[in-house]
């Protein structure tokens, strides 16, 4: 089972995709150009502070709002390893899976974990923090297939004979 | 066991007798909408996936709206990417300055009752106004649909919302959907379908239903749907077939929740900064001074909205320190509003009328605001930074409320 440890950034409820990447930066050429503006309406300093392998822990309805797939791509480009939230908005959820960004629902963690501390994630099993385990549900099989293929682009390349699994 | 409207649409699409919530099925897509912000990314992903042709070019509609007219130099790159993609793969349905994508998809006849439609914008839920299953997706999934014609969906549970009776004269469908979002919460319908019914809903125009389906996403819903009726048929320019006529939630269908309202109980409301589910009655907010009013967007930029604003502002003037920006949802709406005199009334009252498009709704056009300013707006989102800096206060309201506020220079209830 996949296991990793990372430093936590704690965010609240209803973190919308306009906060993750505002519309005014969506016409920049690349995700690399956009990523410095991540979370700028809420915490302008955050994008510069996130390091590769960090984990976001948030409240309910993370990723609500616009369908912009730049949101999960910006988070991935900033180095976010996974997001653990009470719940996710559905378009953001699909977009993240299709880009190989791991999302997991957990009801209690966001109320307990402190920003800057480390948590250990065992995918499809639990999160360990401060000596306590918080359970994680398993993802549906069709989503696991997309993640295992390396995202939807890779899955389509395999379908079209450009790559092998 | 009966079925909900969405279950009927999905079952027919996949050629099954019935489906149930939680089933993961592969749909054959009837129509797709690609918008200008996403088109360069869609094109990149399509090529990266290794596709060499679109499964059915006539089923794709490319619409420039968020970036029309351009407000940043980089916007031009999006038009060029769109032109190159449309030319190479034979997309003939391209709208370059005709209005907002969600208005055009139904207005120009691209979506019919019972269709399964996906678009690269979250407000694609709008087409449920004519009884279609439609929802927003990202650009990677759009690229996959363009190559294959298919997309997997999980059949959603349905929340039924019944609105009996008659709405008061100063209440518009915007007030109704805002109140419902307030009751459900911003994530109260996540992964679920909303199905609307009841006498007040049956009396609504297709445009009014469009406002409600448009905002379903603000409660997290996957889609929202209305039963197609004679008004729908006239709007779509069709005669309903048996399948379309039967798109009614069965009495014995399984709903995860049923909400019942009485039309008479609704009052004009606003969504307060900066959550769409933070609903207060306008009477509670009266007297707050405002800096600007925006009437437009795919939520409330239609003919009936502009006519209502004109009715409220007829013979009045916009308060001297307030800027009123009016953006018709489409060229057709603009022409009709001009022909019926609504534009004349609005301009005489002091409105600035801008070209059809997403305009100020996504913070990309003229009229962006700065810290400490307060705007009353008829669009669908009041998120931080949506219409300027992050300290702009955005109050969402109906066109009737917005117009009354523009004349008063402060928040007031409309008298119709």
PDB file of N, CA and C in Angstrom, chain B residues 268-356:
ATOM      1  N   UNK B 268     -37.855  38.890  -2.151  1.00  0.00           N
ATOM      2  CA  UNK B 268     -36.574  39.225  -2.787  1.00  0.00           C
ATOM      3  C   UNK B 268     -35.424  38.999  -1.795  1.00  0.00           C
ATOM      4  N   UNK B 269     -34.372  38.329  -2.269  1.00  0.00           N
ATOM      5  CA  UNK B 269     -33.232  38.008  -1.393  1.00  0.00           C
ATOM      6  C   UNK B 269     -31.919  38.365  -2.079  1.00  0.00           C
ATOM      7  N   UNK B 270     -30.848  38.311  -1.289  1.00  0.00           N
ATOM      8  CA  UNK B 270     -29.497  38.504  -1.816  1.00  0.00           C
ATOM      9  C   UNK B 270     -28.580  37.446  -1.234  1.00  0.00           C
ATOM     10  N   UNK B 271     -27.542  37.068  -2.019  1.00  0.00           N
ATOM     11  CA  UNK B 271     -26.450  36.259  -1.480  1.00  0.00           C
ATOM     12  C   UNK B 271     -25.363  37.244  -1.060  1.00  0.00           C
ATOM     13  N   UNK B 272     -24.996  37.205   0.204  1.00  0.00           N
ATOM     14  CA  UNK B 272     -24.070  38.194   0.756  1.00  0.00           C
ATOM     15  C   UNK B 272     -22.616  37.716   0.644  1.00  0.00           C
ATOM     16  N   UNK B 273     -21.677  38.684   0.667  1.00  0.00           N
ATOM     17  CA  UNK B 273     -20.265  38.325   0.526  1.00  0.00           C
ATOM     18  C   UNK B 273     -19.839  37.338   1.624  1.00  0.00           C
ATOM     19  N   UNK B 274     -18.988  36.404   1.233  1.00  0.00           N
ATOM     20  CA  UNK B 274     -18.631  36.020  -0.130  1.00  0.00           C
ATOM     21  C   UNK B 274     -18.941  34.558  -0.326  1.00  0.00           C
ATOM     22  N   UNK B 275     -20.186  34.209   0.079  1.00  0.00           N
ATOM     23  CA  UNK B 275     -20.660  32.844  -0.130  1.00  0.00           C
ATOM     24  C   UNK B 275     -22.035  32.890  -0.795  1.00  0.00           C
ATOM     25  N   UNK B 276     -22.229  32.034  -1.790  1.00  0.00           N
ATOM     26  CA  UNK B 276     -23.500  32.025  -2.520  1.00  0.00           C
ATOM     27  C   UNK B 276     -24.640  31.523  -1.630  1.00  0.00           C
ATOM     28  N   UNK B 277     -24.301  30.771  -0.581  1.00  0.00           N
ATOM     29  CA  UNK B 277     -25.375  30.258   0.285  1.00  0.00           C
ATOM     30  C   UNK B 277     -25.646  31.147   1.505  1.00  0.00           C
ATOM     31  N   UNK B 278     -25.026  32.345   1.532  1.00  0.00           N
ATOM     32  CA  UNK B 278     -25.265  33.265   2.658  1.00  0.00           C
ATOM     33  C   UNK B 278     -26.422  34.189   2.259  1.00  0.00           C
ATOM     34  N   UNK B 279     -27.638  33.695   2.425  1.00  0.00           N
ATOM     35  CA  UNK B 279     -28.833  34.369   1.896  1.00  0.00           C
ATOM     36  C   UNK B 279     -29.523  35.205   2.985  1.00  0.00           C
ATOM     37  N   UNK B 280     -29.818  36.454   2.634  1.00  0.00           N
ATOM     38  CA  UNK B 280     -30.588  37.335   3.520  1.00  0.00           C
ATOM     39  C   UNK B 280     -31.692  37.967   2.686  1.00  0.00           C
ATOM     40  N   UNK B 281     -32.829  38.291   3.332  1.00  0.00           N
ATOM     41  CA  UNK B 281     -33.864  38.991   2.582  1.00  0.00           C
ATOM     42  C   UNK B 281     -33.373  40.417   2.334  1.00  0.00           C
ATOM     43  N   UNK B 282     -33.799  40.992   1.198  1.00  0.00           N
ATOM     44  CA  UNK B 282     -33.364  42.348   0.854  1.00  0.00           C
ATOM     45  C   UNK B 282     -33.782  43.320   1.953  1.00  0.00           C
ATOM     46  N   UNK B 283     -34.942  43.084   2.551  1.00  0.00           N
ATOM     47  CA  UNK B 283     -35.432  44.003   3.586  1.00  0.00           C
ATOM     48  C   UNK B 283     -34.479  44.073   4.777  1.00  0.00           C
ATOM     49  N   UNK B 284     -33.736  42.989   5.043  1.00  0.00           N
ATOM     50  CA  UNK B 284     -32.764  43.003   6.145  1.00  0.00           C
ATOM     51  C   UNK B 284     -31.530  43.840   5.827  1.00  0.00           C
ATOM     52  N   UNK B 285     -31.292  44.074   4.532  1.00  0.00           N
ATOM     53  CA  UNK B 285     -30.048  44.726   4.098  1.00  0.00           C
ATOM     54  C   UNK B 285     -30.279  46.162   3.648  1.00  0.00           C
ATOM     55  N   UNK B 286     -31.520  46.605   3.673  1.00  0.00           N
ATOM     56  CA  UNK B 286     -31.858  47.918   3.116  1.00  0.00           C
ATOM     57  C   UNK B 286     -31.026  49.043   3.726  1.00  0.00           C
ATOM     58  N   UNK B 287     -30.579  49.956   2.849  1.00  0.00           N
ATOM     59  CA  UNK B 287     -29.839  51.123   3.312  1.00  0.00           C
ATOM     60  C   UNK B 287     -28.341  51.039   3.091  1.00  0.00           C
ATOM     61  N   UNK B 288     -27.814  49.833   2.849  1.00  0.00           N
ATOM     62  CA  UNK B 288     -26.365  49.723   2.606  1.00  0.00           C
ATOM     63  C   UNK B 288     -26.007  50.455   1.317  1.00  0.00           C
ATOM     64  N   UNK B 289     -25.091  51.447   1.365  1.00  0.00           N
ATOM     65  CA  UNK B 289     -24.739  52.162   0.140  1.00  0.00           C
ATOM     66  C   UNK B 289     -23.958  51.276  -0.837  1.00  0.00           C
ATOM     67  N   UNK B 290     -24.123  51.524  -2.142  1.00  0.00           N
ATOM     68  CA  UNK B 290     -23.452  50.707  -3.163  1.00  0.00           C
ATOM     69  C   UNK B 290     -22.691  51.594  -4.147  1.00  0.00           C
ATOM     70  N   UNK B 291     -21.709  50.988  -4.824  1.00  0.00           N
ATOM     71  CA  UNK B 291     -20.881  51.714  -5.790  1.00  0.00           C
ATOM     72  C   UNK B 291     -21.222  51.356  -7.230  1.00  0.00           C
ATOM     73  N   UNK B 292     -21.703  50.140  -7.440  1.00  0.00           N
ATOM     74  CA  UNK B 292     -21.910  49.684  -8.814  1.00  0.00           C
ATOM     75  C   UNK B 292     -23.003  48.618  -8.859  1.00  0.00           C
ATOM     76  N   UNK B 293     -23.620  48.499 -10.043  1.00  0.00           N
ATOM     77  CA  UNK B 293     -24.612  47.450 -10.277  1.00  0.00           C
ATOM     78  C   UNK B 293     -24.285  46.791 -11.612  1.00  0.00           C
ATOM     79  N   UNK B 294     -24.332  45.457 -11.625  1.00  0.00           N
ATOM     80  CA  UNK B 294     -24.094  44.715 -12.866  1.00  0.00           C
ATOM     81  C   UNK B 294     -25.316  43.868 -13.173  1.00  0.00           C
ATOM     82  N   UNK B 295     -25.909  44.098 -14.350  1.00  0.00           N
ATOM     83  CA  UNK B 295     -27.047  43.279 -14.802  1.00  0.00           C
ATOM     84  C   UNK B 295     -26.614  42.557 -16.065  1.00  0.00           C
ATOM     85  N   UNK B 296     -26.484  41.237 -15.972  1.00  0.00           N
ATOM     86  CA  UNK B 296     -26.026  40.455 -17.122  1.00  0.00           C
ATOM     87  C   UNK B 296     -25.700  39.047 -16.699  1.00  0.00           C
ATOM     88  N   UNK B 297     -24.898  38.347 -17.515  1.00  0.00           N
ATOM     89  CA  UNK B 297     -24.393  36.983 -17.283  1.00  0.00           C
ATOM     90  C   UNK B 297     -25.344  35.910 -17.796  1.00  0.00           C
ATOM     91  N   UNK B 298     -24.846  34.662 -17.793  1.00  0.00           N
ATOM     92  CA  UNK B 298     -25.667  33.521 -18.209  1.00  0.00           C
ATOM     93  C   UNK B 298     -26.767  33.251 -17.203  1.00  0.00           C
ATOM     94  N   UNK B 299     -26.685  33.865 -16.031  1.00  0.00           N
ATOM     95  CA  UNK B 299     -27.734  33.685 -15.026  1.00  0.00           C
ATOM     96  C   UNK B 299     -28.914  34.620 -15.283  1.00  0.00           C
ATOM     97  N   UNK B 300     -28.634  35.876 -15.559  1.00  0.00           N
ATOM     98  CA  UNK B 300     -29.702  36.881 -15.642  1.00  0.00           C
ATOM     99  C   UNK B 300     -29.399  37.985 -16.657  1.00  0.00           C
ATOM    100  N   UNK B 301     -29.081  37.604 -17.893  1.00  0.00           N
ATOM    101  CA  UNK B 301     -28.845  38.613 -18.921  1.00  0.00           C
ATOM    102  C   UNK B 301     -29.806  38.454 -20.088  1.00  0.00           C
ATOM    103  N   UNK B 302     -30.970  37.860 -19.834  1.00  0.00           N
ATOM    104  CA  UNK B 302     -31.910  37.572 -20.916  1.00  0.00           C
ATOM    105  C   UNK B 302     -32.940  38.693 -21.085  1.00  0.00           C
ATOM    106  N   UNK B 303     -33.768  38.528 -22.139  1.00  0.00           N
ATOM    107  CA  UNK B 303     -34.729  39.584 -22.475  1.00  0.00           C
ATOM    108  C   UNK B 303     -35.635  39.917 -21.292  1.00  0.00           C
ATOM    109  N   UNK B 304     -36.166  38.884 -20.631  1.00  0.00           N
ATOM    110  CA  UNK B 304     -37.095  39.169 -19.527  1.00  0.00           C
ATOM    111  C   UNK B 304     -36.381  39.902 -18.383  1.00  0.00           C
ATOM    112  N   UNK B 305     -35.075  39.639 -18.239  1.00  0.00           N
ATOM    113  CA  UNK B 305     -34.295  40.303 -17.188  1.00  0.00           C
ATOM    114  C   UNK B 305     -34.092  41.784 -17.524  1.00  0.00           C
ATOM    115  N   UNK B 306     -33.751  42.048 -18.788  1.00  0.00           N
ATOM    116  CA  UNK B 306     -33.529  43.439 -19.202  1.00  0.00           C
ATOM    117  C   UNK B 306     -34.847  44.219 -19.206  1.00  0.00           C
ATOM    118  N   UNK B 307     -35.915  43.528 -19.604  1.00  0.00           N
ATOM    119  CA  UNK B 307     -37.235  44.180 -19.575  1.00  0.00           C
ATOM    120  C   UNK B 307     -37.629  44.533 -18.151  1.00  0.00           C
ATOM    121  N   UNK B 308     -37.361  43.623 -17.215  1.00  0.00           N
ATOM    122  CA  UNK B 308     -37.679  43.886 -15.807  1.00  0.00           C
ATOM    123  C   UNK B 308     -36.859  45.064 -15.283  1.00  0.00           C
ATOM    124  N   UNK B 309     -35.571  45.086 -15.625  1.00  0.00           N
ATOM    125  CA  UNK B 309     -34.709  46.196 -15.180  1.00  0.00           C
ATOM    126  C   UNK B 309     -35.228  47.513 -15.756  1.00  0.00           C
ATOM    127  N   UNK B 310     -35.643  47.468 -17.031  1.00  0.00           N
ATOM    128  CA  UNK B 310     -36.153  48.682 -17.684  1.00  0.00           C
ATOM    129  C   UNK B 310     -37.452  49.145 -17.027  1.00  0.00           C
ATOM    130  N   UNK B 311     -38.285  48.176 -16.659  1.00  0.00           N
ATOM    131  CA  UNK B 311     -39.556  48.513 -16.011  1.00  0.00           C
ATOM    132  C   UNK B 311     -39.304  49.224 -14.676  1.00  0.00           C
ATOM    133  N   UNK B 312     -38.341  48.698 -13.919  1.00  0.00           N
ATOM    134  CA  UNK B 312     -38.028  49.295 -12.608  1.00  0.00           C
ATOM    135  C   UNK B 312     -37.401  50.682 -12.776  1.00  0.00           C
ATOM    136  N   UNK B 313     -36.593  50.849 -13.832  1.00  0.00           N
ATOM    137  CA  UNK B 313     -35.861  52.115 -14.012  1.00  0.00           C
ATOM    138  C   UNK B 313     -36.585  53.117 -14.916  1.00  0.00           C
ATOM    139  N   UNK B 314     -37.750  52.736 -15.427  1.00  0.00           N
ATOM    140  CA  UNK B 314     -38.474  53.607 -16.360  1.00  0.00           C
ATOM    141  C   UNK B 314     -38.771  54.965 -15.704  1.00  0.00           C
ATOM    142  N   UNK B 315     -38.290  56.021 -16.346  1.00  0.00           N
ATOM    143  CA  UNK B 315     -38.535  57.372 -15.824  1.00  0.00           C
ATOM    144  C   UNK B 315     -37.655  57.750 -14.643  1.00  0.00           C
ATOM    145  N   UNK B 316     -36.777  56.843 -14.248  1.00  0.00           N
ATOM    146  CA  UNK B 316     -35.878  57.138 -13.114  1.00  0.00           C
ATOM    147  C   UNK B 316     -34.446  57.304 -13.638  1.00  0.00           C
ATOM    148  N   UNK B 317     -33.554  57.732 -12.741  1.00  0.00           N
ATOM    149  CA  UNK B 317     -32.140  57.840 -13.096  1.00  0.00           C
ATOM    150  C   UNK B 317     -31.312  57.010 -12.138  1.00  0.00           C
ATOM    151  N   UNK B 318     -30.220  56.466 -12.678  1.00  0.00           N
ATOM    152  CA  UNK B 318     -29.251  55.780 -11.826  1.00  0.00           C
ATOM    153  C   UNK B 318     -28.667  56.828 -10.876  1.00  0.00           C
ATOM    154  N   UNK B 319     -28.491  56.474  -9.607  1.00  0.00           N
ATOM    155  CA  UNK B 319     -27.929  57.416  -8.628  1.00  0.00           C
ATOM    156  C   UNK B 319     -26.595  57.946  -9.145  1.00  0.00           C
ATOM    157  N   UNK B 320     -26.308  59.249  -8.908  1.00  0.00           N
ATOM    158  CA  UNK B 320     -25.167  59.891  -9.572  1.00  0.00           C
ATOM    159  C   UNK B 320     -23.814  59.233  -9.293  1.00  0.00           C
ATOM    160  N   UNK B 321     -23.646  58.635  -8.137  1.00  0.00           N
ATOM    161  CA  UNK B 321     -22.348  58.056  -7.778  1.00  0.00           C
ATOM    162  C   UNK B 321     -22.293  56.557  -8.070  1.00  0.00           C
ATOM    163  N   UNK B 322     -23.348  56.015  -8.693  1.00  0.00           N
ATOM    164  CA  UNK B 322     -23.388  54.574  -8.980  1.00  0.00           C
ATOM    165  C   UNK B 322     -23.182  54.332 -10.468  1.00  0.00           C
ATOM    166  N   UNK B 323     -22.385  53.306 -10.805  1.00  0.00           N
ATOM    167  CA  UNK B 323     -22.211  52.907 -12.198  1.00  0.00           C
ATOM    168  C   UNK B 323     -23.096  51.683 -12.450  1.00  0.00           C
ATOM    169  N   UNK B 324     -23.950  51.768 -13.463  1.00  0.00           N
ATOM    170  CA  UNK B 324     -24.792  50.617 -13.827  1.00  0.00           C
ATOM    171  C   UNK B 324     -24.282  50.047 -15.145  1.00  0.00           C
ATOM    172  N   UNK B 325     -23.845  48.782 -15.108  1.00  0.00           N
ATOM    173  CA  UNK B 325     -23.359  48.114 -16.315  1.00  0.00           C
ATOM    174  C   UNK B 325     -24.355  47.028 -16.699  1.00  0.00           C
ATOM    175  N   UNK B 326     -24.843  47.082 -17.935  1.00  0.00           N
ATOM    176  CA  UNK B 326     -25.812  46.108 -18.429  1.00  0.00           C
ATOM    177  C   UNK B 326     -25.177  45.351 -19.593  1.00  0.00           C
ATOM    178  N   UNK B 327     -25.135  44.021 -19.491  1.00  0.00           N
ATOM    179  CA  UNK B 327     -24.519  43.192 -20.531  1.00  0.00           C
ATOM    180  C   UNK B 327     -25.511  42.128 -20.984  1.00  0.00           C
ATOM    181  N   UNK B 328     -26.141  42.311 -22.168  1.00  0.00           N
ATOM    182  CA  UNK B 328     -27.076  41.295 -22.655  1.00  0.00           C
ATOM    183  C   UNK B 328     -26.370  39.946 -22.837  1.00  0.00           C
ATOM    184  N   UNK B 329     -27.103  38.857 -22.605  1.00  0.00           N
ATOM    185  CA  UNK B 329     -26.489  37.525 -22.654  1.00  0.00           C
ATOM    186  C   UNK B 329     -26.118  37.091 -24.066  1.00  0.00           C
ATOM    187  N   UNK B 330     -26.793  37.665 -25.075  1.00  0.00           N
ATOM    188  CA  UNK B 330     -26.469  37.288 -26.455  1.00  0.00           C
ATOM    189  C   UNK B 330     -26.813  38.442 -27.395  1.00  0.00           C
ATOM    190  N   UNK B 331     -26.310  38.311 -28.624  1.00  0.00           N
ATOM    191  CA  UNK B 331     -26.631  39.319 -29.637  1.00  0.00           C
ATOM    192  C   UNK B 331     -28.141  39.363 -29.883  1.00  0.00           C
ATOM    193  N   UNK B 332     -28.768  38.177 -29.883  1.00  0.00           N
ATOM    194  CA  UNK B 332     -30.207  38.109 -30.129  1.00  0.00           C
ATOM    195  C   UNK B 332     -30.971  38.835 -29.011  1.00  0.00           C
ATOM    196  N   UNK B 333     -30.555  38.581 -27.765  1.00  0.00           N
ATOM    197  CA  UNK B 333     -31.187  39.273 -26.634  1.00  0.00           C
ATOM    198  C   UNK B 333     -31.003  40.783 -26.794  1.00  0.00           C
ATOM    199  N   UNK B 334     -29.800  41.190 -27.180  1.00  0.00           N
ATOM    200  CA  UNK B 334     -29.473  42.613 -27.365  1.00  0.00           C
ATOM    201  C   UNK B 334     -30.412  43.232 -28.407  1.00  0.00           C
ATOM    202  N   UNK B 335     -30.564  42.527 -29.544  1.00  0.00           N
ATOM    203  CA  UNK B 335     -31.422  43.038 -30.624  1.00  0.00           C
ATOM    204  C   UNK B 335     -32.875  43.133 -30.171  1.00  0.00           C
ATOM    205  N   UNK B 336     -33.334  42.104 -29.474  1.00  0.00           N
ATOM    206  CA  UNK B 336     -34.728  42.104 -29.024  1.00  0.00           C
ATOM    207  C   UNK B 336     -34.971  43.189 -27.966  1.00  0.00           C
ATOM    208  N   UNK B 337     -33.966  43.360 -27.085  1.00  0.00           N
ATOM    209  CA  UNK B 337     -34.105  44.388 -26.042  1.00  0.00           C
ATOM    210  C   UNK B 337     -34.068  45.789 -26.656  1.00  0.00           C
ATOM    211  N   UNK B 338     -33.335  45.919 -27.752  1.00  0.00           N
ATOM    212  CA  UNK B 338     -33.311  47.207 -28.460  1.00  0.00           C
ATOM    213  C   UNK B 338     -34.658  47.436 -29.146  1.00  0.00           C
ATOM    214  N   UNK B 339     -35.170  46.387 -29.796  1.00  0.00           N
ATOM    215  CA  UNK B 339     -36.416  46.511 -30.550  1.00  0.00           C
ATOM    216  C   UNK B 339     -37.604  46.844 -29.642  1.00  0.00           C
ATOM    217  N   UNK B 340     -37.610  46.306 -28.421  1.00  0.00           N
ATOM    218  CA  UNK B 340     -38.774  46.528 -27.543  1.00  0.00           C
ATOM    219  C   UNK B 340     -38.623  47.801 -26.693  1.00  0.00           C
ATOM    220  N   UNK B 341     -37.480  48.467 -26.813  1.00  0.00           N
ATOM    221  CA  UNK B 341     -37.317  49.736 -26.102  1.00  0.00           C
ATOM    222  C   UNK B 341     -36.639  49.620 -24.754  1.00  0.00           C
ATOM    223  N   UNK B 342     -36.353  48.394 -24.315  1.00  0.00           N
ATOM    224  CA  UNK B 342     -35.741  48.220 -22.982  1.00  0.00           C
ATOM    225  C   UNK B 342     -34.350  48.864 -22.929  1.00  0.00           C
ATOM    226  N   UNK B 343     -33.580  48.712 -24.009  1.00  0.00           N
ATOM    227  CA  UNK B 343     -32.231  49.291 -24.035  1.00  0.00           C
ATOM    228  C   UNK B 343     -32.322  50.820 -23.943  1.00  0.00           C
ATOM    229  N   UNK B 344     -33.269  51.390 -24.679  1.00  0.00           N
ATOM    230  CA  UNK B 344     -33.448  52.850 -24.676  1.00  0.00           C
ATOM    231  C   UNK B 344     -33.747  53.341 -23.245  1.00  0.00           C
ATOM    232  N   UNK B 345     -34.662  52.655 -22.583  1.00  0.00           N
ATOM    233  CA  UNK B 345     -35.022  53.037 -21.214  1.00  0.00           C
ATOM    234  C   UNK B 345     -33.821  52.959 -20.285  1.00  0.00           C
ATOM    235  N   UNK B 346     -33.050  51.867 -20.425  1.00  0.00           N
ATOM    236  CA  UNK B 346     -31.886  51.672 -19.546  1.00  0.00           C
ATOM    237  C   UNK B 346     -30.825  52.743 -19.804  1.00  0.00           C
ATOM    238  N   UNK B 347     -30.583  53.024 -21.083  1.00  0.00           N
ATOM    239  CA  UNK B 347     -29.567  54.033 -21.422  1.00  0.00           C
ATOM    240  C   UNK B 347     -30.014  55.409 -20.931  1.00  0.00           C
ATOM    241  N   UNK B 348     -31.290  55.718 -21.118  1.00  0.00           N
ATOM    242  CA  UNK B 348     -31.801  57.015 -20.653  1.00  0.00           C
ATOM    243  C   UNK B 348     -31.697  57.154 -19.135  1.00  0.00           C
ATOM    244  N   UNK B 349     -31.792  56.003 -18.448  1.00  0.00           N
ATOM    245  CA  UNK B 349     -31.667  56.036 -16.980  1.00  0.00           C
ATOM    246  C   UNK B 349     -30.214  56.197 -16.544  1.00  0.00           C
ATOM    247  N   UNK B 350     -29.280  55.989 -17.494  1.00  0.00           N
ATOM    248  CA  UNK B 350     -27.865  56.174 -17.163  1.00  0.00           C
ATOM    249  C   UNK B 350     -27.027  54.922 -17.211  1.00  0.00           C
ATOM    250  N   UNK B 351     -27.581  53.827 -17.788  1.00  0.00           N
ATOM    251  CA  UNK B 351     -26.824  52.572 -17.850  1.00  0.00           C
ATOM    252  C   UNK B 351     -25.741  52.615 -18.924  1.00  0.00           C
ATOM    253  N   UNK B 352     -24.640  51.894 -18.675  1.00  0.00           N
ATOM    254  CA  UNK B 352     -23.657  51.615 -19.716  1.00  0.00           C
ATOM    255  C   UNK B 352     -24.003  50.227 -20.248  1.00  0.00           C
ATOM    256  N   UNK B 353     -24.319  50.128 -21.536  1.00  0.00           N
ATOM    257  CA  UNK B 353     -24.659  48.823 -22.116  1.00  0.00           C
ATOM    258  C   UNK B 353     -23.433  48.310 -22.864  1.00  0.00           C
ATOM    259  N   UNK B 354     -22.983  47.102 -22.510  1.00  0.00           N
ATOM    260  CA  UNK B 354     -21.773  46.556 -23.132  1.00  0.00           C
ATOM    261  C   UNK B 354     -22.116  45.398 -24.054  1.00  0.00           C
ATOM    262  N   UNK B 355     -21.127  44.969 -24.835  1.00  0.00           N
ATOM    263  CA  UNK B 355     -21.346  43.895 -25.797  1.00  0.00           C
ATOM    264  C   UNK B 355     -21.642  42.572 -25.093  1.00  0.00           C
ATOM    265  N   UNK B 356     -22.527  41.721 -25.673  1.00  0.00           N
ATOM    266  CA  UNK B 356     -22.821  40.414 -25.078  1.00  0.00           C
ATOM    267  C   UNK B 356     -21.553  39.594 -24.833  1.00  0.00           C
TER     268      UNK B 356
END
